């Protein structure tokens, strides 16, 4: 689907659950992505709209932002979402990203 939509160039890696030994709610797809992208779970977060996906991300040790688009909010929170957003324009998301950016800038200042 990604290639049919002409979006392949926007992704460094595409991990398909069926290509992993175990798919969600196992953390395997997320762990494979971390390895393939050579990134740390400490510098990563996930957007998920399903309880199984949220459980997979949490099991991989990655914070998960729940997208409250199709599943009941309480099921996403019970699965372990850090917080919920309605969509990618939700002010809660942008506020959290600004907080992360500010914390990173302060850490860089401190270590300089």
PDB file of C-alpha atoms in Angstrom:
ATOM      1  CA  UNK A   1       0.000   0.000   0.000  1.00  0.00           C
ATOM      2  CA  UNK A   2       2.823   2.388   0.872  1.00  0.00           C
ATOM      3  CA  UNK A   3       4.479   1.956  -2.513  1.00  0.00           C
ATOM      4  CA  UNK A   4       1.139   2.160  -4.354  1.00  0.00           C
ATOM      5  CA  UNK A   5       0.539   5.511  -2.679  1.00  0.00           C
ATOM      6  CA  UNK A   6       4.021   6.689  -3.696  1.00  0.00           C
ATOM      7  CA  UNK A   7       5.191   7.044  -0.107  1.00  0.00           C
ATOM      8  CA  UNK A   8       8.130   4.616  -0.090  1.00  0.00           C
ATOM      9  CA  UNK A   9      10.702   7.406  -0.155  1.00  0.00           C
ATOM     10  CA  UNK A  10       9.363   8.787   3.115  1.00  0.00           C
ATOM     11  CA  UNK A  11      10.298   5.692   5.145  1.00  0.00           C
ATOM     12  CA  UNK A  12      13.749   4.306   5.965  1.00  0.00           C
ATOM     13  CA  UNK A  13      12.206   0.948   6.799  1.00  0.00           C
ATOM     14  CA  UNK A  14       8.852  -0.754   6.563  1.00  0.00           C
ATOM     15  CA  UNK A  15       8.247  -3.628   8.951  1.00  0.00           C
ATOM     16  CA  UNK A  16       5.343  -5.951   8.193  1.00  0.00           C
ATOM     17  CA  UNK A  17       4.041  -7.979  11.136  1.00  0.00           C
ATOM     18  CA  UNK A  18       3.643 -11.084   9.016  1.00  0.00           C
ATOM     19  CA  UNK A  19       7.362 -10.918   8.196  1.00  0.00           C
ATOM     20  CA  UNK A  20       8.233 -11.167  11.899  1.00  0.00           C
ATOM     21  CA  UNK A  21       8.411 -14.368  13.902  1.00  0.00           C
ATOM     22  CA  UNK A  22       5.486 -13.063  15.978  1.00  0.00           C
ATOM     23  CA  UNK A  23       3.195 -10.142  15.150  1.00  0.00           C
ATOM     24  CA  UNK A  24       1.400  -7.712  17.483  1.00  0.00           C
ATOM     25  CA  UNK A  25       0.677  -7.858  20.381  1.00  0.00           C
ATOM     26  CA  UNK A  26       4.190  -9.322  20.528  1.00  0.00           C
ATOM     27  CA  UNK A  27       6.847  -6.582  20.572  1.00  0.00           C
ATOM     28  CA  UNK A  28       8.733  -8.289  17.699  1.00  0.00           C
ATOM     29  CA  UNK A  29       7.744  -5.804  14.940  1.00  0.00           C
ATOM     30  CA  UNK A  30       8.836  -2.842  17.057  1.00  0.00           C
ATOM     31  CA  UNK A  31      12.037  -4.528  18.209  1.00  0.00           C
ATOM     32  CA  UNK A  32      12.870  -5.361  14.580  1.00  0.00           C
ATOM     33  CA  UNK A  33      12.265  -1.731  13.598  1.00  0.00           C
ATOM     34  CA  UNK A  34      14.550  -0.460  16.379  1.00  0.00           C
ATOM     35  CA  UNK A  35      17.283  -2.801  15.208  1.00  0.00           C
ATOM     36  CA  UNK A  36      16.847  -2.031  11.518  1.00  0.00           C
ATOM     37  CA  UNK A  37      16.859   1.727  12.122  1.00  0.00           C
ATOM     38  CA  UNK A  38      19.636   1.462  14.734  1.00  0.00           C
ATOM     39  CA  UNK A  39      17.734   3.595  17.248  1.00  0.00           C
ATOM     40  CA  UNK A  40      17.137   3.360  20.976  1.00  0.00           C
ATOM     41  CA  UNK A  41      13.706   2.990  22.549  1.00  0.00           C
ATOM     42  CA  UNK A  42      14.748   5.967  24.707  1.00  0.00           C
ATOM     43  CA  UNK A  43      14.628   8.197  21.612  1.00  0.00           C
ATOM     44  CA  UNK A  44      11.527   6.721  20.042  1.00  0.00           C
ATOM     45  CA  UNK A  45       7.778   6.869  20.441  1.00  0.00           C
ATOM     46  CA  UNK A  46       4.940   5.085  18.704  1.00  0.00           C
ATOM     47  CA  UNK A  47       1.528   6.122  17.444  1.00  0.00           C
ATOM     48  CA  UNK A  48      -1.022   3.316  17.702  1.00  0.00           C
ATOM     49  CA  UNK A  49      -4.784   3.085  17.374  1.00  0.00           C
ATOM     50  CA  UNK A  50      -5.331  -0.458  18.663  1.00  0.00           C
ATOM     51  CA  UNK A  51      -4.942  -2.079  22.072  1.00  0.00           C
ATOM     52  CA  UNK A  52      -2.817  -4.896  20.550  1.00  0.00           C
ATOM     53  CA  UNK A  53      -0.466  -2.367  18.954  1.00  0.00           C
ATOM     54  CA  UNK A  54      -0.204  -0.389  22.173  1.00  0.00           C
ATOM     55  CA  UNK A  55       0.598  -3.539  24.147  1.00  0.00           C
ATOM     56  CA  UNK A  56       3.276  -4.407  21.574  1.00  0.00           C
ATOM     57  CA  UNK A  57       4.904  -0.987  21.875  1.00  0.00           C
ATOM     58  CA  UNK A  58       4.803  -1.036  25.663  1.00  0.00           C
ATOM     59  CA  UNK A  59       6.303  -4.550  25.691  1.00  0.00           C
ATOM     60  CA  UNK A  60       9.115  -3.229  23.466  1.00  0.00           C
ATOM     61  CA  UNK A  61       9.850  -0.543  26.075  1.00  0.00           C
ATOM     62  CA  UNK A  62       8.710   2.344  23.879  1.00  0.00           C
ATOM     63  CA  UNK A  63       6.257   5.078  24.933  1.00  0.00           C
ATOM     64  CA  UNK A  64       3.018   4.810  22.947  1.00  0.00           C
ATOM     65  CA  UNK A  65       0.689   7.652  22.016  1.00  0.00           C
ATOM     66  CA  UNK A  66      -2.797   6.282  21.506  1.00  0.00           C
ATOM     67  CA  UNK A  67      -4.851   7.526  18.572  1.00  0.00           C
ATOM     68  CA  UNK A  68      -8.458   7.624  19.733  1.00  0.00           C
ATOM     69  CA  UNK A  69      -9.896   7.269  16.245  1.00  0.00           C
ATOM     70  CA  UNK A  70     -11.708   3.935  16.272  1.00  0.00           C
ATOM     71  CA  UNK A  71     -11.348   2.141  19.605  1.00  0.00           C
ATOM     72  CA  UNK A  72     -12.775   3.165  22.988  1.00  0.00           C
ATOM     73  CA  UNK A  73     -10.403   5.473  24.834  1.00  0.00           C
ATOM     74  CA  UNK A  74     -10.484   3.361  28.000  1.00  0.00           C
ATOM     75  CA  UNK A  75      -9.288   0.278  26.066  1.00  0.00           C
ATOM     76  CA  UNK A  76      -6.310   2.239  24.722  1.00  0.00           C
ATOM     77  CA  UNK A  77      -5.403   3.546  28.165  1.00  0.00           C
ATOM     78  CA  UNK A  78      -5.814   0.101  29.741  1.00  0.00           C
ATOM     79  CA  UNK A  79      -3.439  -1.274  27.098  1.00  0.00           C
ATOM     80  CA  UNK A  80      -0.792   1.172  28.353  1.00  0.00           C
ATOM     81  CA  UNK A  81      -0.918   4.277  26.153  1.00  0.00           C
ATOM     82  CA  UNK A  82       1.114   7.126  27.634  1.00  0.00           C
ATOM     83  CA  UNK A  83      -1.634   9.543  26.588  1.00  0.00           C
ATOM     84  CA  UNK A  84      -4.312   9.811  23.906  1.00  0.00           C
ATOM     85  CA  UNK A  85      -4.805  12.179  21.001  1.00  0.00           C
ATOM     86  CA  UNK A  86      -7.780  12.584  18.661  1.00  0.00           C
ATOM     87  CA  UNK A  87      -5.586  13.079  15.576  1.00  0.00           C
ATOM     88  CA  UNK A  88      -2.173  14.438  14.599  1.00  0.00           C
ATOM     89  CA  UNK A  89      -3.336  18.043  14.960  1.00  0.00           C
ATOM     90  CA  UNK A  90      -4.351  17.519  18.603  1.00  0.00           C
ATOM     91  CA  UNK A  91      -2.844  20.288  20.778  1.00  0.00           C
ATOM     92  CA  UNK A  92      -1.817  17.673  23.396  1.00  0.00           C
ATOM     93  CA  UNK A  93       0.561  16.141  20.858  1.00  0.00           C
ATOM     94  CA  UNK A  94       2.168  19.428  19.892  1.00  0.00           C
ATOM     95  CA  UNK A  95       2.510  20.470  23.526  1.00  0.00           C
ATOM     96  CA  UNK A  96       4.257  17.175  24.362  1.00  0.00           C
ATOM     97  CA  UNK A  97       6.601  17.560  21.383  1.00  0.00           C
ATOM     98  CA  UNK A  98       7.496  21.093  22.485  1.00  0.00           C
ATOM     99  CA  UNK A  99       8.224  19.809  25.999  1.00  0.00           C
ATOM    100  CA  UNK A 100      10.523  17.126  24.578  1.00  0.00           C
ATOM    101  CA  UNK A 101      12.313  19.664  22.421  1.00  0.00           C
ATOM    102  CA  UNK A 102      12.774  21.989  25.394  1.00  0.00           C
ATOM    103  CA  UNK A 103      14.079  19.193  27.623  1.00  0.00           C
ATOM    104  CA  UNK A 104      16.525  18.125  24.910  1.00  0.00           C
ATOM    105  CA  UNK A 105      17.797  21.694  24.503  1.00  0.00           C
ATOM    106  CA  UNK A 106      18.333  21.999  28.281  1.00  0.00           C
ATOM    107  CA  UNK A 107      20.206  18.699  28.348  1.00  0.00           C
ATOM    108  CA  UNK A 108      22.475  19.841  25.499  1.00  0.00           C
ATOM    109  CA  UNK A 109      23.166  23.121  27.338  1.00  0.00           C
ATOM    110  CA  UNK A 110      24.002  21.252  30.529  1.00  0.00           C
ATOM    111  CA  UNK A 111      26.385  18.890  28.717  1.00  0.00           C
ATOM    112  CA  UNK A 112      28.094  21.663  26.714  1.00  0.00           C
TER     113      UNK A 112
END
